[in-house]
Coordinates of C-alpha atoms in Angstrom, one line a residue:
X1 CA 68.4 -88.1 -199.4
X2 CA 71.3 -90.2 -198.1
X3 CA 71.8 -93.9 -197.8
X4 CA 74.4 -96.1 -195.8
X5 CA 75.6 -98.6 -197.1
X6 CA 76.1 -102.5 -195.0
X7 CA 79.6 -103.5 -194.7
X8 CA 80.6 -106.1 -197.3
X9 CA 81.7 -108.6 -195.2
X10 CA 78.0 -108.5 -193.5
X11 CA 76.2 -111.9 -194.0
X12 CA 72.8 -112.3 -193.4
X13 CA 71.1 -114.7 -191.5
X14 CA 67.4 -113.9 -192.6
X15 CA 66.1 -111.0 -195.1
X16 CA 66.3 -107.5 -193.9
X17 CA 62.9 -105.6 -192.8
X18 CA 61.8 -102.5 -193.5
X19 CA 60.6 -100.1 -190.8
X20 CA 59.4 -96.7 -191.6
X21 CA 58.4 -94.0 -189.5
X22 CA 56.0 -91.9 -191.4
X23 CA 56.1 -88.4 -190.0
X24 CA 54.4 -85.4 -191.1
X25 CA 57.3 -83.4 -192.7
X26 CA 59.6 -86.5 -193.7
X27 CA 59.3 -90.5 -194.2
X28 CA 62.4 -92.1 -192.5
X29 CA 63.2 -95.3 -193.0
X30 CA 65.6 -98.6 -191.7
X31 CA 66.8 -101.7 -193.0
X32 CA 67.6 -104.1 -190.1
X33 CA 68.0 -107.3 -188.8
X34 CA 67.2 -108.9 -185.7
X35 CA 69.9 -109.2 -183.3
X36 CA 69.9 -110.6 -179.9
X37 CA 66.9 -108.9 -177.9
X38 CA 67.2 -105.8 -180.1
X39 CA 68.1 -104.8 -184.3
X40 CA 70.7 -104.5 -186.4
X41 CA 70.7 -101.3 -188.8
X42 CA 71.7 -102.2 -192.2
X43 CA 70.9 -99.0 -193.9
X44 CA 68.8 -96.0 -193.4
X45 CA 67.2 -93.6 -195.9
X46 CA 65.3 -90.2 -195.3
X47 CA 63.1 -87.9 -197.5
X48 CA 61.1 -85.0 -196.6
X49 CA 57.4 -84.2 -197.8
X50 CA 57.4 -81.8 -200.8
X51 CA 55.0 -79.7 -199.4
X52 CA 52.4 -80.5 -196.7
X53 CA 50.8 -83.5 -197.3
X54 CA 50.7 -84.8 -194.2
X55 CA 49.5 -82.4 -191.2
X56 CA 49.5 -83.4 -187.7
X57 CA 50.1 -87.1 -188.8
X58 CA 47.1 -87.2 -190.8
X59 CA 48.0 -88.5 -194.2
X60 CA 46.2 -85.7 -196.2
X61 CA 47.7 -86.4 -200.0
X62 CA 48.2 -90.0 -200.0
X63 CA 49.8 -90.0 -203.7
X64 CA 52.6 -87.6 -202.3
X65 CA 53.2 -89.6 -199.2
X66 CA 53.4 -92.6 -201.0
X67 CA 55.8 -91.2 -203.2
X68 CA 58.1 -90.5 -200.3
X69 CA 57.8 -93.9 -199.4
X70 CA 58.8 -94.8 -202.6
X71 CA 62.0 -92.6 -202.9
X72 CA 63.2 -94.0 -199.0
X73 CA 62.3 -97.8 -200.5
X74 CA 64.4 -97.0 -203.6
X75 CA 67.5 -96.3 -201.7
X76 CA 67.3 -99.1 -199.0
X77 CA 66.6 -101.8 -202.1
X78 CA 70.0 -100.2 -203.5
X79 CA 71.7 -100.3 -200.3
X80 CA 70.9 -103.6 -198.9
X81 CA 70.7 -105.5 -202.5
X82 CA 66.8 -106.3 -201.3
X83 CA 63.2 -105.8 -202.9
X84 CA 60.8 -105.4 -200.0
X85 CA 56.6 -105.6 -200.3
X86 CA 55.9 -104.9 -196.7
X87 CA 56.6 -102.5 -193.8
X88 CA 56.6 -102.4 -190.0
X89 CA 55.2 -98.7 -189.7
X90 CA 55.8 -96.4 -186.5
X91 CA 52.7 -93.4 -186.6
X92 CA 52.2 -90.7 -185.1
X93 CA 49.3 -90.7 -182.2
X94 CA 46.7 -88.0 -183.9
X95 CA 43.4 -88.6 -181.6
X96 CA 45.1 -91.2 -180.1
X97 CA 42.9 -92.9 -177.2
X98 CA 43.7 -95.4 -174.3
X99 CA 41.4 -97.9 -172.6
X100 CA 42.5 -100.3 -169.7
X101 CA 41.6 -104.0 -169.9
X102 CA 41.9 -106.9 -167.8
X103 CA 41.9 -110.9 -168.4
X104 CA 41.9 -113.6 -166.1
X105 CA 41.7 -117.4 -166.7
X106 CA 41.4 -120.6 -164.2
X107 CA 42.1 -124.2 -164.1
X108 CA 41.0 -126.8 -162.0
X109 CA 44.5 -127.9 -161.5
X110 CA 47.7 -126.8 -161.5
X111 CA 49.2 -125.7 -165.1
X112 CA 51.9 -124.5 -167.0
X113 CA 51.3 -121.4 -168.8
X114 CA 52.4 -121.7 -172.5
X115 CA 53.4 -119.0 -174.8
X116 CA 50.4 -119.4 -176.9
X117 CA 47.7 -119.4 -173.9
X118 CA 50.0 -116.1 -172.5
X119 CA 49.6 -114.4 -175.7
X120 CA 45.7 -115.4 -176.1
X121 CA 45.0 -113.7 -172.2
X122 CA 46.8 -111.2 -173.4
X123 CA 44.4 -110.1 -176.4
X124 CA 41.4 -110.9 -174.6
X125 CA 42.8 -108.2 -172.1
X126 CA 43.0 -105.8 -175.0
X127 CA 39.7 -107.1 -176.2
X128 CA 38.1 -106.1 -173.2
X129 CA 40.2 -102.2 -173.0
X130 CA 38.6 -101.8 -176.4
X131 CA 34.6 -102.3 -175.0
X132 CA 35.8 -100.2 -172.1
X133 CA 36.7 -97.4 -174.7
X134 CA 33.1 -98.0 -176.5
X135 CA 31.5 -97.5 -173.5
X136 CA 32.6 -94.4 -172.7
X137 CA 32.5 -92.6 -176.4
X138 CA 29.8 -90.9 -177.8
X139 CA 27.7 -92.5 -180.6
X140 CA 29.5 -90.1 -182.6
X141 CA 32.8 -91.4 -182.2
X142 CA 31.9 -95.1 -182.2
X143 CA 30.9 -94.6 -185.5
X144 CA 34.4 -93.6 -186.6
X145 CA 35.7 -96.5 -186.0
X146 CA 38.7 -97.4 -183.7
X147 CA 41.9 -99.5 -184.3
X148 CA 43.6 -101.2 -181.7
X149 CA 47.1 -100.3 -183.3
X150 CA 49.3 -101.2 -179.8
X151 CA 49.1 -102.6 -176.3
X152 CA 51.4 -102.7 -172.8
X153 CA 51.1 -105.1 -170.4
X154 CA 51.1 -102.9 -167.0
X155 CA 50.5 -105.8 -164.7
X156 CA 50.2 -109.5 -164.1
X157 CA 49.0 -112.0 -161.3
X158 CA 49.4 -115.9 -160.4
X159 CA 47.0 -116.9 -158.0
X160 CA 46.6 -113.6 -156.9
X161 CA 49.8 -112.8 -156.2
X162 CA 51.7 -109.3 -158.7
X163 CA 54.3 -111.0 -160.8
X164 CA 56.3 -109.9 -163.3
X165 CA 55.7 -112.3 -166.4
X166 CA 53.4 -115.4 -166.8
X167 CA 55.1 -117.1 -169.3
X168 CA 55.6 -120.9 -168.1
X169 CA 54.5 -120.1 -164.4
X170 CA 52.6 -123.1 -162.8
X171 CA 49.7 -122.3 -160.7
X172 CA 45.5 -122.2 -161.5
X173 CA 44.8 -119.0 -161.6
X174 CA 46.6 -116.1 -164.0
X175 CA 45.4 -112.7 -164.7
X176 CA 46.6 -109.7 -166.5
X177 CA 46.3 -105.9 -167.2
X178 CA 47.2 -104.1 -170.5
X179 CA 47.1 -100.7 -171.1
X180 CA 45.5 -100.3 -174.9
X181 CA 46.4 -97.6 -177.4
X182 CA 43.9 -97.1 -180.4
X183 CA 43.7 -94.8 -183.4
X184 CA 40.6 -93.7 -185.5
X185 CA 40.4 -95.7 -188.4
X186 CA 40.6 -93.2 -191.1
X187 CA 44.3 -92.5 -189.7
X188 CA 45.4 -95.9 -190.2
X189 CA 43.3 -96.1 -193.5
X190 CA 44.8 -93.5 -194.8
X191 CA 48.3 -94.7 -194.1
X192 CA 47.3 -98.4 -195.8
X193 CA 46.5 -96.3 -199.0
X194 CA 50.0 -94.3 -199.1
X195 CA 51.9 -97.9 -198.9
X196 CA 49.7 -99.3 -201.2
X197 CA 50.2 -96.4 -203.3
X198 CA 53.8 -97.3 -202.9
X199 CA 54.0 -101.1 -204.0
X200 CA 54.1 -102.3 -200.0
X201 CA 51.9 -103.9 -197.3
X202 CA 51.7 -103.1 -193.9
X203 CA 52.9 -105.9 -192.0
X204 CA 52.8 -103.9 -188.8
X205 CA 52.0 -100.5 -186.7
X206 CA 52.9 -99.4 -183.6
X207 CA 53.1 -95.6 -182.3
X208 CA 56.0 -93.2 -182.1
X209 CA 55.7 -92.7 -178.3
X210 CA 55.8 -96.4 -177.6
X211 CA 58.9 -96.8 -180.1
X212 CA 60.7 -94.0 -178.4
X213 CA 59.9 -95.4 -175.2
X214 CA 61.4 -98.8 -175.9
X215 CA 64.4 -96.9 -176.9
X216 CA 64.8 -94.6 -174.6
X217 CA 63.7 -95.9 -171.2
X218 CA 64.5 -99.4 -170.7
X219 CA 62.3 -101.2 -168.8
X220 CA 65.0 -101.3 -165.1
X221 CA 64.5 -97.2 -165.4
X222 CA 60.3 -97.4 -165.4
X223 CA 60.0 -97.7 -161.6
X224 CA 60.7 -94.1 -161.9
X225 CA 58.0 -91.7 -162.5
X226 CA 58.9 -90.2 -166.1
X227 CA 57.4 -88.5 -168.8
X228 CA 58.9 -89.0 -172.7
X229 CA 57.6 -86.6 -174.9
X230 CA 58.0 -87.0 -178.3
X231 CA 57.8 -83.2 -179.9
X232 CA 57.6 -83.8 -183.8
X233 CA 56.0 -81.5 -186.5
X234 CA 52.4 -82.3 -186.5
X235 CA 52.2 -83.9 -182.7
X236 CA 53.9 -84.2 -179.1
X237 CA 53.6 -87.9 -178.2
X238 CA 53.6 -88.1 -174.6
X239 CA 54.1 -92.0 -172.6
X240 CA 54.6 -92.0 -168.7
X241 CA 56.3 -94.7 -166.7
X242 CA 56.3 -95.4 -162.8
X243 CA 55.8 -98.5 -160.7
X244 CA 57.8 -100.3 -163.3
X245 CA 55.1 -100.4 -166.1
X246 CA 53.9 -97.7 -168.6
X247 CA 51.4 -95.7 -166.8
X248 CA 49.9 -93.8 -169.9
X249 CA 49.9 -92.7 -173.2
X250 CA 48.6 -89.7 -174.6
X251 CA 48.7 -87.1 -177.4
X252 CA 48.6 -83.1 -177.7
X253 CA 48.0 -82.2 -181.6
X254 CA 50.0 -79.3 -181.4
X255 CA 53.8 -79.4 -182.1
X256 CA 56.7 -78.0 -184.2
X257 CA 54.8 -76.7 -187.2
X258 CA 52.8 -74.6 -184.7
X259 CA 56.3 -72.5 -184.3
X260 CA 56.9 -72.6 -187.8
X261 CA 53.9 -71.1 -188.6
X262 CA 54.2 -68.3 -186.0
X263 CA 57.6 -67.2 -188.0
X264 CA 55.5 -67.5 -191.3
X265 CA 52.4 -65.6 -190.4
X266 CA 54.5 -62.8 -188.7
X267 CA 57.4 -62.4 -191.5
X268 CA 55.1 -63.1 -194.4
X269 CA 57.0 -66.2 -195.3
X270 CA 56.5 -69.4 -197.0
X271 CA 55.7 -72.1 -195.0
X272 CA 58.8 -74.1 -196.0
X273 CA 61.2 -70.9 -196.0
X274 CA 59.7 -70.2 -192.6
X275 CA 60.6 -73.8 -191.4
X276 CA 64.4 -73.6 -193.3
X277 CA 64.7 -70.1 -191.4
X278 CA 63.3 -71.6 -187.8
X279 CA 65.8 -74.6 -188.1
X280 CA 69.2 -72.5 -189.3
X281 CA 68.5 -69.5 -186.3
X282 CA 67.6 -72.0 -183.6
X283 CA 71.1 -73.3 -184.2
X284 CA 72.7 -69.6 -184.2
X285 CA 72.7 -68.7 -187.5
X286 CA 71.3 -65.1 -189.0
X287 CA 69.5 -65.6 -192.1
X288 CA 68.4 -63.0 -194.8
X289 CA 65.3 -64.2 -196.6
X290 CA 62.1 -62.6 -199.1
X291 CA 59.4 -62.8 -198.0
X292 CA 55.9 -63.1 -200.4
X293 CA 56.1 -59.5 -201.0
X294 CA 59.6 -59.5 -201.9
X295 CA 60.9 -57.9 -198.4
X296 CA 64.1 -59.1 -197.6
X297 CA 63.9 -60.1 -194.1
X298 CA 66.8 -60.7 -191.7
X299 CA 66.2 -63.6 -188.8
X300 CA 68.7 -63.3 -185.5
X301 CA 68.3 -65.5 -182.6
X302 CA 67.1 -62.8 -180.4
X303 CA 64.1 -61.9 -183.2
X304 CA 63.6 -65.3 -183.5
X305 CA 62.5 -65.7 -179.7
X306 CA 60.1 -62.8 -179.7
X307 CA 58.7 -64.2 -182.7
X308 CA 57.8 -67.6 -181.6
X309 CA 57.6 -66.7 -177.7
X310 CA 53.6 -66.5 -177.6
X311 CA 53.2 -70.3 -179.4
X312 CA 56.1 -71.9 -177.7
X313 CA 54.4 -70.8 -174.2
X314 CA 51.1 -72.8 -175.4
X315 CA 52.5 -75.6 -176.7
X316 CA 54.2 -75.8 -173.3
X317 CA 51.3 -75.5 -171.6
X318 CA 49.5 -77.5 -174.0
X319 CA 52.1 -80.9 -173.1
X320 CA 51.9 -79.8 -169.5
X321 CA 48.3 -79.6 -169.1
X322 CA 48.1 -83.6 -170.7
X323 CA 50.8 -85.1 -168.8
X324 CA 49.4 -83.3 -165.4
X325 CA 46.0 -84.9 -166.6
X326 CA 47.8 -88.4 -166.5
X327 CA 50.6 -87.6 -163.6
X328 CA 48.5 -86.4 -161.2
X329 CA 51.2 -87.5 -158.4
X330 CA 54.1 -85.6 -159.6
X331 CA 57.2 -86.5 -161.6
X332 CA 60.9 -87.9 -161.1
X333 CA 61.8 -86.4 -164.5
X334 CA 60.7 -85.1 -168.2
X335 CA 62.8 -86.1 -170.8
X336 CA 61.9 -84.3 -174.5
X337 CA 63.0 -86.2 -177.8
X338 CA 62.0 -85.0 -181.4
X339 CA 62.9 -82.2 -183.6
X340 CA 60.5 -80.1 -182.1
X341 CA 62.0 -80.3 -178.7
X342 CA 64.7 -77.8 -180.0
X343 CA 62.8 -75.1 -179.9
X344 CA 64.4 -72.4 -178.3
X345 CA 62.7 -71.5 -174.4
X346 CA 60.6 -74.4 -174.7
X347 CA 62.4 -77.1 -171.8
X348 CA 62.6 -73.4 -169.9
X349 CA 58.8 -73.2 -169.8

């Protein structure tokens, strides 16, 4: 685990945050600033899971996530010269769901549209996409609890005309349209415990496809009609754009640790070796390893593809069959991010 270190001659204007994006085979973590509309990275600081304790973004040993926290925390404190108590969290979407909503408000007379009566249309919006997501689970799955954990704003009208933002338009009538994102509530419990565990609070959470999507597409690029996929270990994040707004977001549960456990079940291999081996051939290497009954095992590219040909083809399929589900009309584009997305044949399929 690796730190880097701010410049010396970097002065602060306001304490550094942390962020941390708590994956399920490593916790990865910034130190940054705001700066203009975006962040400045101070410091960043990685460390992977000792063994699986978090599977398909479900936090399933909350002492040894938390002690990965702990370890990223440790180096960022000793990069940046800063103690920090609280986090800004970016999670993975396991059973993510999404719910439209729509908020509307009218005046008499003319007014001004302040920042405060924006933001409070804007939740009542997101208020309303959670009923509509009650109504349509089964008393099961209401029981379970659901967290509104993000939100987009896909569209917005002033006196019944589209516009693009509200904020400190005149006129008497203002509506808006969010798209909602919401997680069960034993995910995000579960990931309250593991920074608790590890001395911090969490100040905020947002999801790993909408935090790729800020980064990656910038809002001039979202009239076209693009799919991000996020491939990770545990889960491929998908979020759509078109019309200039986020269409959708959705989740398959299925992602890079299905490979890896294609190469372990067929070469009798540790799940960790089998990842170590999956990583160093998919980049051209030939690795000799032992397997559990003490076979030495040689891995070449070529073996490697006939290994993990059957489960790359249904995770394909798997992403393709959710982002047809939500892109009905065709795409301009698919762009894959992630460590999973290097899997060999996959962008082929």
């Amino acid at each position: 685990m690796t730190a880097m270190k701010p410049r010396e001659e970097e002065t602060l204007a306001e304490a550094p945050r942390l962020i941390l994006d708590i994956g399920t085979h490593k916790v990865l973590g910034l130190a940054a600033v705001p700066a203009g509309s975006g962040v400045r990275v101070l410091a960043s600081a990685l460390a992977r899971h000792p063994d699986r304790s978090m599977r398909d973004g479900q936090v399933h040993d909350v002492k040894a996530v938390a002690k990965a926290i702990r370890q990223v925390v440790r180096e960022l404190e000793q990069a940046t010269g800063q103690a920090f108590h609280e986090a800004h969290v970016a999670a993975a979407g396991r059973a993510l769901r999404t719910a439209k909503g729509r908020a509307e408000t009218s005046h008499a007379h003319p007014v001004t549209l302040s920042e405060e009566a924006e933001r409070g249309l804007v939740w009542e919006a997101v208020a309303s996409a959670q009923a509509h997501l009650l109504e349509e689970l089964p008393p099961a799955e209401q029981a379970r609890g659901y967290y509104a954990v993000a939100h987009s704003v896909t569209a917005s009208w002033l006196d019944g005309d589209p516009i693009r933002s509200l904020l400190g338009q005149r006129g008497q009538q203002f509506a808006v349209e969010v798209l909602a994102t919401f997680l069960p509530g034993v995910v995000v419990d579960s990931l309250e415990a593991a920074l608790r565990e590890a001395g911090l609070e969490m100040k905020g959470l947002t999801l790993e496809p909408i935090a790729a999507l800020e980064a990656v597409i910038p809002p001039t690029s979202r009239h076209l009609h693009l799919a991000l996929i996020d491939i990770g270990a545990g889960t491929s994040d998908i979020a759509l754009t078109g019309g200039g707004t986020v269409k959708a977001y959705a989740m398959v549960p299925r992602a890079g640790d299905a490979i890896t456990e294609a190469v372990s079940q067929a070469l009798l291999l540790d799940f960790s070796v089998a990842e170590q081996v999956k990583r160093r051939v998919a980049r051209g290497e030939t690795v000799a390893v032992e397997n559990v009954l003490g076979e030495q095992v040689v891995v070449d590219p070529p073996l490697l593809s006939d290994l993990i040909g059957e489960a790359t083809v249904h995770l394909a399929e798997a992403i393709a069959e959710e982002v047809v589900r939500w892109a009905a009309g065709g795409l301009d584009a698919v762009l894959l991010v992630g460590g999973g997305s290097q899997t060999p044949g996959l962008a082929a399929h």
